[in-house]
Coordinates of C-alpha atoms and ligand atoms in Angstrom, one line a residue:
X14 CA 77.7 68.8 64.1
X15 CA 76.2 71.5 61.5
X16 CA 72.4 72.1 62.1
X17 CA 70.7 73.0 58.7
X18 CA 67.8 75.5 59.0
X19 CA 65.4 73.0 58.6
X20 CA 66.7 71.0 61.6
X21 CA 66.8 74.2 63.6
X22 CA 62.8 74.7 62.9
X23 CA 62.0 71.1 63.6
X24 CA 59.3 71.2 66.2
X25 CA 59.4 69.1 69.4
X26 CA 56.0 67.7 68.1
X27 CA 57.4 66.4 64.9
X28 CA 60.0 64.0 66.1
X29 CA 59.0 60.5 67.4
X30 CA 59.0 59.2 70.8
X31 CA 62.0 57.0 70.2
X32 CA 64.1 60.1 68.9
X33 CA 63.3 61.9 72.1
X34 CA 64.1 59.1 74.3
X35 CA 67.4 58.7 72.3
X36 CA 68.1 62.6 72.9
X37 CA 67.2 62.1 76.8
X38 CA 69.6 59.0 77.2
X39 CA 72.5 61.1 75.6
X40 CA 71.9 64.1 77.8
X41 CA 71.4 61.8 80.8
X42 CA 74.9 60.4 80.3
X43 CA 76.6 63.9 80.2
X44 CA 79.0 64.2 83.2
X45 CA 78.4 67.9 83.5
X46 CA 74.7 67.7 84.4
X47 CA 73.9 70.2 87.1
X48 CA 72.6 69.2 90.5
X49 CA 71.1 72.2 91.8
X50 CA 70.7 74.6 89.0
X51 CA 67.9 74.9 86.5
X52 CA 68.8 73.3 83.3
X53 CA 67.0 72.0 80.3
X54 CA 66.1 68.0 80.1
X55 CA 67.3 68.2 76.5
X56 CA 68.5 70.8 74.1
X57 CA 69.3 74.6 74.7
X58 CA 68.3 76.8 77.4
X59 CA 68.5 80.5 77.2
X60 CA 67.0 83.7 78.6
X61 CA 65.1 83.7 81.8
X62 CA 61.4 84.7 81.2
X63 CA 58.4 85.5 82.8
X64 CA 59.8 85.6 86.5
X65 CA 57.1 86.3 88.8
X66 CA 55.1 85.4 91.9
X67 CA 51.6 84.4 91.4
X68 CA 49.1 82.0 93.2
X69 CA 51.7 81.3 96.1
X70 CA 54.6 80.2 93.9
X71 CA 57.4 81.5 91.9
X72 CA 57.3 80.9 88.2
X73 CA 60.3 81.0 86.2
X74 CA 60.2 80.4 82.5
X75 CA 63.0 79.9 80.1
X76 CA 63.7 80.1 76.0
X77 CA 64.1 76.6 75.1
X78 CA 65.1 74.8 72.0
X79 CA 64.3 71.0 73.0
X80 CA 66.2 69.3 70.1
X81 CA 69.7 70.1 70.5
X82 CA 72.3 72.6 71.8
X83 CA 71.4 75.2 69.2
X84 CA 69.3 78.4 68.8
X85 CA 66.5 76.7 66.7
X86 CA 62.9 77.4 67.3
X87 CA 62.3 78.6 70.9
X88 CA 59.4 77.4 73.2
X89 CA 58.9 78.9 76.8
X90 CA 59.5 76.2 79.4
X91 CA 57.9 76.7 82.7
X92 CA 59.4 75.8 86.5
X93 CA 57.9 76.9 89.6
X94 CA 58.9 76.8 93.2
X95 CA 57.6 77.9 96.5
X96 CA 61.0 78.8 98.1
X97 CA 63.4 79.8 95.1
X98 CA 65.6 77.0 95.7
X99 CA 63.5 73.7 94.9
X100 CA 62.1 73.9 91.1
X101 CA 59.6 71.8 89.7
X102 CA 59.4 71.2 86.1
X103 CA 55.9 72.3 84.7
X104 CA 56.2 71.5 81.2
X105 CA 56.0 73.7 77.9
X106 CA 54.3 76.9 78.5
X107 CA 54.1 78.6 75.1
X108 CA 54.6 76.5 71.9
X109 CA 55.5 78.5 68.7
X110 CA 52.5 77.2 66.8
X111 CA 50.6 79.9 65.0
X112 CA 50.9 83.1 63.0
X113 CA 51.7 84.8 66.3
X114 CA 55.0 83.3 66.9
X115 CA 55.5 80.9 64.0
X116 CA 59.5 80.8 64.0
X117 CA 59.7 81.4 68.0
X118 CA 58.2 82.4 71.2
X119 CA 61.1 84.7 72.2
X120 CA 61.7 86.2 75.5
X121 CA 59.2 88.4 77.5
X122 CA 58.0 88.8 81.1
X123 CA 55.1 88.1 83.6
X124 CA 53.0 90.2 85.7
X125 CA 49.8 89.4 87.6
X126 CA 46.7 91.1 86.5
X127 CA 42.9 90.2 87.2
X128 CA 44.1 87.0 89.3
X129 CA 45.8 86.0 86.3
X130 CA 49.4 85.8 85.2
X131 CA 49.8 87.8 82.0
X132 CA 52.8 86.6 79.9
X133 CA 54.1 89.3 77.1
X134 CA 56.6 87.8 74.7
X135 CA 57.6 88.4 71.3
X136 CA 56.6 86.2 68.7
X137 CA 59.2 86.1 66.2
X138 CA 57.8 85.6 62.6
X139 CA 59.4 85.3 59.4
X140 CA 57.8 85.7 55.7
X141 CA 58.4 83.7 52.6
X142 CA 61.4 86.1 51.8
X143 CA 62.8 85.2 55.4
X144 CA 62.1 88.7 56.6
X145 CA 61.8 89.0 60.4
X146 CA 58.5 90.3 61.5
X147 CA 58.5 90.8 65.3
X148 CA 54.9 90.7 67.2
X149 CA 54.4 91.4 70.8
X150 CA 51.8 89.0 72.3
X151 CA 50.0 87.9 75.5
X152 CA 49.5 84.5 76.9
X153 CA 47.4 84.3 80.0
X154 CA 48.0 81.8 82.7
X155 CA 45.0 81.0 85.2
X156 CA 45.3 79.3 88.8
X157 CA 45.3 75.8 87.1
X158 CA 48.2 76.7 85.1
X159 CA 46.6 76.5 82.1
X160 CA 47.9 79.2 79.6
X161 CA 46.0 80.4 76.6
X162 CA 47.3 82.9 73.9
X163 CA 45.4 85.9 73.0
X164 CA 44.5 85.4 69.3
X165 CA 46.0 88.9 68.2
X166 CA 49.2 90.4 68.8
X167 CA 49.0 93.6 71.3
X168 CA 51.7 95.3 69.2
X169 CA 51.7 94.2 65.6
X170 CA 54.3 96.4 64.2
X171 CA 57.8 98.1 64.7
X172 CA 57.5 101.7 64.7
X173 CA 59.1 103.9 62.4
X174 CA 62.8 104.6 63.0
X175 CA 63.5 100.9 64.2
X176 CA 64.7 97.6 62.5
X177 CA 63.2 93.9 62.9
X178 CA 65.4 93.6 65.9
X179 CA 62.7 94.5 68.3
X180 CA 62.0 92.2 71.1
X181 CA 62.0 91.3 74.7
X182 CA 58.9 93.0 76.5
X183 CA 59.4 93.5 80.2
X184 CA 56.1 94.7 81.9
X185 CA 55.6 96.9 85.0
X186 CA 52.9 98.7 86.7
X187 CA 53.3 102.2 87.8
X188 CA 50.5 104.7 88.9
X189 CA 47.7 102.5 87.7
X190 CA 49.2 102.1 84.4
X191 CA 51.1 99.2 82.7
X192 CA 54.5 100.1 81.0
X193 CA 56.6 97.7 78.9
X194 CA 60.3 98.5 78.0
X195 CA 61.4 96.8 74.7
X196 CA 64.8 96.0 73.3
X197 CA 65.4 97.7 70.0
X198 CA 67.8 98.4 67.1
X199 CA 67.4 101.9 65.4
X200 CA 67.7 102.1 61.7
X201 CA 71.0 103.6 61.9
X202 CA 72.2 100.3 63.7
X203 CA 72.5 101.3 67.0
X204 CA 70.9 100.0 70.1
X205 CA 68.3 101.5 72.5
X206 CA 65.1 100.8 74.4
X207 CA 61.6 102.0 73.7
X208 CA 58.6 102.5 76.1
X209 CA 54.9 101.4 75.7
X210 CA 52.0 102.2 78.0
X211 CA 48.6 100.3 78.6
X212 CA 45.8 101.0 80.9
X213 CA 44.7 97.2 80.7
X214 CA 47.4 94.9 79.3
X215 CA 45.6 94.7 75.8
X216 CA 45.8 98.4 74.0
X217 CA 49.4 99.3 74.2
X218 CA 50.6 102.9 72.9
X219 CA 53.9 103.8 71.9
X220 CA 55.4 106.3 74.2
X221 CA 59.1 106.8 72.5
X222 CA 62.5 105.7 72.9
X223 CA 64.2 106.1 76.3
X224 CA 66.4 109.0 75.9
X225 CA 69.9 108.0 77.6
X226 CA 73.4 109.5 77.5
X227 CA 74.3 106.4 75.5
X228 CA 73.2 107.1 72.0
X229 CA 76.0 105.0 70.4
X230 CA 76.6 102.1 72.9
X231 CA 76.3 98.8 70.5
X232 CA 74.2 97.9 67.7
X233 CA 71.4 96.1 69.8
X234 CA 70.3 96.0 73.1
X235 CA 68.6 93.1 74.2
X236 CA 66.4 92.0 77.3
X237 CA 65.8 95.4 79.0
X238 CA 64.4 95.5 82.3
X239 CA 63.3 98.8 84.5
X240 CA 62.5 98.7 88.3
X241 CA 63.1 100.8 91.4
X242 CA 64.5 100.0 94.6
X243 CA 63.5 102.1 97.4
X244 CA 62.6 104.6 94.9
X245 CA 65.7 104.5 93.1
X246 CA 65.3 103.6 89.4
X247 CA 67.5 100.7 87.8
X248 CA 67.5 100.1 84.0
X249 CA 69.3 96.8 83.1
X250 CA 70.0 95.6 79.4
X251 CA 72.3 93.4 77.3
X252 CA 74.2 95.5 74.8
X253 CA 75.5 93.8 71.8
X254 CA 78.7 95.2 69.8
X255 CA 80.5 96.8 73.0
X256 CA 84.5 96.4 72.4
X257 CA 86.8 95.4 75.3
X258 CA 88.0 97.9 77.6
X259 CA 90.4 97.3 80.6
X260 CA 88.8 94.4 82.4
X261 CA 85.4 95.1 81.2
X262 CA 83.6 93.6 78.2
X263 CA 85.4 90.5 77.4
X264 CA 82.7 88.3 76.8
X265 CA 80.9 88.2 73.3
X266 CA 78.0 90.3 74.5
X267 CA 77.4 92.2 77.8
X268 CA 74.8 92.8 80.4
X269 CA 74.8 95.7 82.8
X270 CA 72.7 98.6 84.3
X271 CA 72.5 102.3 84.7
X272 CA 71.2 103.8 87.8
X273 CA 68.5 106.6 87.2
X274 CA 64.9 107.5 87.3
X275 CA 62.7 106.9 84.2
X276 CA 60.4 109.7 83.7
X277 CA 57.7 108.0 81.9
X278 CA 56.0 111.3 80.7
X279 CA 59.3 112.4 78.9
X280 CA 60.9 108.9 78.5
X281 CA 64.0 110.6 79.8
X282 CA 66.4 109.0 82.4
X283 CA 68.9 111.0 84.1
X284 CA 71.5 108.2 84.8
X285 CA 75.0 107.5 85.8
X286 CA 77.6 105.2 84.2
X287 CA 77.0 101.7 82.6
X288 CA 78.3 99.0 85.0
X289 CA 78.6 95.3 83.9
X290 CA 76.4 93.2 86.3
X291 CA 78.9 90.0 86.2
X292 CA 82.6 90.0 85.7
X293 CA 82.5 86.0 84.8
X294 CA 82.5 84.4 81.6
X295 CA 78.8 83.1 81.2
X296 CA 76.1 85.5 82.0
X297 CA 73.6 87.2 79.9
X298 CA 70.0 88.4 79.5
X299 CA 68.9 88.8 83.1
X300 CA 65.7 89.3 84.6
X301 CA 64.3 90.6 87.8
X302 CA 61.0 90.3 89.7
X303 CA 59.7 91.7 93.0
X304 CA 59.1 88.9 95.8
X305 CA 56.1 89.2 97.9
X306 CA 58.3 90.8 100.9
X307 CA 59.4 93.4 98.5
X308 CA 63.1 92.0 97.7
X309 CA 64.3 92.6 93.9
X310 CA 65.6 89.4 92.6
X311 CA 67.5 88.7 89.7
X312 CA 68.3 85.3 87.6
X313 CA 70.3 85.6 84.6
X314 CA 71.3 83.0 81.8
X315 CA 74.6 81.2 82.6
X316 CA 75.6 81.3 78.8
X317 CA 75.8 83.4 76.1
X318 CA 74.7 83.4 72.4
X319 CA 77.0 82.2 69.5
X320 CA 79.4 80.4 71.7
X321 CA 80.1 76.7 71.8
X322 CA 80.3 74.5 75.0
X323 CA 81.5 70.9 75.9
X324 CA 78.0 69.8 76.5
X325 CA 77.1 70.3 73.0
X326 CA 78.3 66.8 72.3
X327 CA 75.9 65.6 74.9
X328 CA 72.7 67.3 73.2
X329 CA 72.2 69.9 75.7
X330 CA 73.5 73.5 76.9
X331 CA 73.1 75.9 79.5
X332 CA 71.5 76.7 82.8
X333 CA 70.1 79.5 84.7
X334 CA 72.0 81.4 87.5
X335 CA 70.8 81.0 91.3
X336 CA 68.5 83.7 92.1
X337 CA 70.2 86.7 93.5
X338 CA 68.7 89.5 95.9
X339 CA 69.9 93.1 94.6
X340 CA 70.1 96.2 96.4
X341 CA 71.7 99.5 95.8
X342 CA 74.3 100.7 98.3
X343 CA 76.8 103.5 97.7
X344 CA 75.7 104.0 94.0
X345 CA 76.3 100.5 92.9
X346 CA 74.1 97.3 92.9
X347 CA 75.1 94.7 95.3
X348 CA 74.1 91.1 94.6
X349 CA 73.9 88.3 97.1
X350 CA 72.5 84.9 96.8
X351 CA 68.9 84.7 98.3
X352 CA 68.8 83.8 101.7
X353 CA 66.5 80.9 101.0
X354 CA 69.6 79.2 99.4
X355 CA 71.0 78.2 102.8
X356 CA 68.4 75.4 102.7
X357 CA 70.6 73.6 100.4
X358 CA 73.4 73.3 103.1
X359 CA 74.4 69.9 103.9
X360 CA 77.3 69.0 106.1
X361 CA 79.4 72.0 107.5
X362 CA 83.0 71.8 107.6
X363 CA 85.4 74.7 108.9
X364 CA 89.0 75.4 108.7
X365 CA 91.6 78.2 109.2
X366 CA 95.0 78.6 108.2
X367 CA 98.1 80.9 108.5
X368 CA 99.7 80.7 105.0
X369 CA 103.1 81.6 104.4
X370 CA 104.0 81.8 100.7
X371 CA 102.5 78.2 100.5
X372 CA 99.4 75.9 99.3
X373 CA 97.4 74.1 101.9
X374 CA 94.6 71.8 101.8
X375 CA 92.3 70.5 104.6
X376 CA 91.3 67.1 105.4
X377 CA 88.1 66.5 103.7
X378 CA 87.7 69.9 102.4
X379 CA 86.9 68.9 98.7
X380 CA 83.6 68.5 96.6
X381 CA 82.0 69.1 93.3
X382 CA 78.8 70.6 94.6
X383 CA 79.2 72.8 97.8
X384 CA 79.1 76.3 99.2
X385 CA 82.0 77.7 100.6
X386 CA 82.7 81.1 102.5
X387 CA 86.4 82.1 102.7
X388 CA 87.7 85.3 104.1
X389 CA 91.3 86.2 103.5
X390 CA 93.4 88.7 105.6
X391 CA 96.8 89.7 104.3
X392 CA 99.5 90.6 106.1
X393 CA 102.5 91.0 103.8
X394 CA 101.5 88.3 101.0
X395 CA 101.3 89.7 97.5
X396 CA 98.4 87.4 96.8
X397 CA 96.2 84.9 98.1
X398 CA 93.4 82.9 97.0
X399 CA 91.4 79.4 96.4
X400 CA 91.8 76.7 94.0
X401 CA 88.8 74.3 93.4
X402 CA 87.7 71.4 91.2
X403 CA 91.7 70.5 91.7
X404 CA 93.2 67.3 90.2
X405 CA 96.9 66.7 88.8
X406 CA 95.8 68.1 85.5
X407 CA 92.8 70.6 86.4
X408 CA 92.1 73.4 88.5
X409 CA 89.8 76.4 88.6
X410 CA 91.9 79.4 90.4
X411 CA 90.5 82.5 92.3
X412 CA 93.0 84.9 93.1
X413 CA 93.1 88.4 95.0
X414 CA 96.3 90.2 93.8
X415 CA 96.9 92.7 96.6
X416 CA 99.8 94.5 94.7
X417 CA 97.5 95.3 91.6
X418 CA 94.5 95.2 94.0
X419 CA 92.6 92.8 91.4
X420 CA 90.3 89.7 91.8
X421 CA 91.1 87.1 89.0
X422 CA 89.0 84.0 88.1
X423 CA 91.4 81.9 86.0
X424 CA 89.6 78.8 84.1
X425 CA 92.5 78.0 81.9
X426 CA 92.9 74.7 83.6
X427 CA 89.5 74.3 84.4
X428 CA 88.9 71.0 82.2
X429 CA 87.1 70.8 78.9
X430 CA 87.3 73.9 76.8
X431 CA 84.3 76.5 75.9
X432 CA 85.1 78.8 73.2
X433 CA 88.4 80.4 74.1
X434 CA 88.8 83.4 71.6
X435 CA 87.3 85.2 74.2
X436 CA 90.2 84.4 76.8
X437 CA 90.5 82.3 80.1
X438 CA 90.9 85.0 82.7
X439 CA 88.4 87.4 84.0
X440 CA 89.3 90.3 86.6
X441 CA 88.1 93.3 88.2
X442 CA 89.6 95.6 90.7
X443 CA 88.9 95.4 94.4
X444 CA 91.0 97.5 97.2
X445 CA 91.8 96.6 100.7
X446 CA 93.9 93.9 102.7
X447 CA 90.8 91.9 103.1
X448 CA 88.6 89.9 101.0
X449 CA 85.9 87.4 101.2
X450 CA 84.7 85.0 98.5
X451 CA 81.6 83.1 98.6
X452 CA 81.4 80.4 96.3
X453 CA 78.4 78.3 94.9
X454 CA 80.0 75.1 93.0
X455 CA 77.9 72.7 91.0
X456 CA 78.9 70.1 88.6
X457 CA 79.8 72.3 85.7
X458 CA 79.7 75.9 87.2
X459 CA 81.0 78.4 89.7
X460 CA 79.2 81.6 91.0
X461 CA 81.6 83.6 93.1
X462 CA 80.5 86.4 95.2
X463 CA 83.1 88.7 96.2
X464 CA 83.1 91.2 99.4
X465 CA 79.4 90.3 100.2
X466 CA 78.2 90.7 96.5
X467 CA 80.1 94.0 95.5
X468 CA 81.1 91.7 92.4
X469 CA 80.2 88.5 90.9
X470 CA 81.9 86.2 88.7
X471 CA 79.4 83.5 87.0
X472 CA 80.9 80.9 85.0
X473 CA 80.5 77.6 83.6
X474 CA 83.4 75.1 83.9
X475 CA 83.8 71.4 82.7
X476 CA 86.2 69.6 85.1
X477 CA 86.4 65.8 85.3
X478 CA 84.2 64.3 88.1
X479 CA 87.4 63.5 89.9
X480 CA 88.5 66.8 89.9
X481 CA 87.1 67.6 93.5
X482 CA 90.3 69.2 95.5
X483 CA 90.1 72.5 97.1
X484 CA 93.5 74.3 98.1
X485 CA 94.1 77.5 99.8
X486 CA 97.2 79.6 99.0
X487 CA 99.5 82.9 99.9
X488 CA 102.1 84.1 97.6
X489 CA 105.2 86.4 98.6
X490 CA 104.3 86.6 102.3
X491 CA 101.6 85.7 104.9
X492 CA 97.9 85.5 104.8
X493 CA 95.2 84.2 107.3
X494 CA 92.4 82.4 106.1
X495 CA 88.9 81.2 107.6
X496 CA 86.7 78.9 105.5
X497 CA 83.6 77.4 106.2
X498 CA 82.1 74.9 103.6
X499 CA 78.7 73.1 103.3
X500 CA 78.0 70.0 101.2
X501 CA 75.0 70.5 98.8
X502 CA 73.4 67.4 98.0
X503 CA 76.5 65.3 98.0
Ligands
FRU18 C1 68.7 87.1 74.0 C2 67.8 86.8 73.0 C3 66.6 87.6 73.0 C4 65.5 86.8 72.4 C5 65.9 85.4 72.7 C6 65.5 84.5 71.7 O1 69.7 86.0 74.5 O2 68.4 87.0 71.7 O3 66.7 88.9 72.6 O4 64.3 87.2 72.7 O5 67.3 85.4 73.1 O6 65.8 82.9 72.1

């Protein structure tokens, strides 16, 4: 279905109860509703926003267009949790209902200040000529969960040298001052990040552009994030317009990081290479927060802009990833599912096998929502791996190719197709004769952590409900495998 501009800018408040009920019914009939991931009740979810800990709870908001699987006028939807595992829907947080944000309450972040949760976000506005005027706004949530917008933007205009693609403030506090990075496009149509500072979250001063060693790296950088882990700086951003190279950059847009400490005085950052955060098909616009115990936790959007997905015909699209703890080890980020996710573990099963050029299944090793950890040791096999969500017609294949020293995720036969001009296999290099795969599988997704979080592949898959088989294989020789699996909610 083609959505007209008028339909995309229709507000939730302007449709009838029965229209909404019909939409909910349509979504409820979708076979691909997730069982333990954050997903929208109806319509489209995109970026995680305002990820924070306040008043004894984690708060995680997301970009939301309620009325269908398209990027229409965006709201902030609020979810909260005491343990990063069980999330409660807390309703709409920010409505695009004034001159501050008339054409969408776009992405932003949260920080605790004066015992309140300050949410800084981009108000997307357009004038009669449909020219975009981004404004950076503040909304404040109190302990009762009541959210009020400040009546005026805190950053009214785009500074000279940048286009109207100027959005997604991410705030932190350093030496008693607040700082915000904002994603921007220079007037020469290249992407970058700019820095603002504030003593009080109200008066903001443009400090300058962050000078990186990547002056021409795509045409827009969205959703920047800056933080330190044990004193080491990390700049995360989502660049658009990067061409594929080897195994990298095969999705429509990218998300990645550079390691380096930002000098807020000079806005310079002496950094290393850009690395993709995720090697899967569906990952974008991640955001991090610091947990009360000091862990740095990341959540991403399990989706990408401008792509169609099979759930579109059911009136909804996308979900968020599971929260991951990130650390720096040997000059790279490691990403591990937060330990609290062990609370999801249900019935445990174990299996081990010596595989010799064969495919094996184990009794009752199957499922559509589960966690599994599987370690392979290769003797003389050329490759080994796992197939999940298997039936006669369908399978999702994870392979370690020892000859090429690569991991592959193949969703060619995973079920209904997402946009496939971007290919159906993702790969990354990995050395060694041992490999461990940790999988979180839900009705329509796979999050695959390779070798304790050295690489992650995050992907939607759309198999039928009956495709629940799990198989283990070795090709061209011997490999041993040990697997442990837990049901999740089944
Ligand atoms: C990233 C993004 C942000 C913007 C938001 C709008 O996916 O384009 O740059 O704030 O989505 O929903």
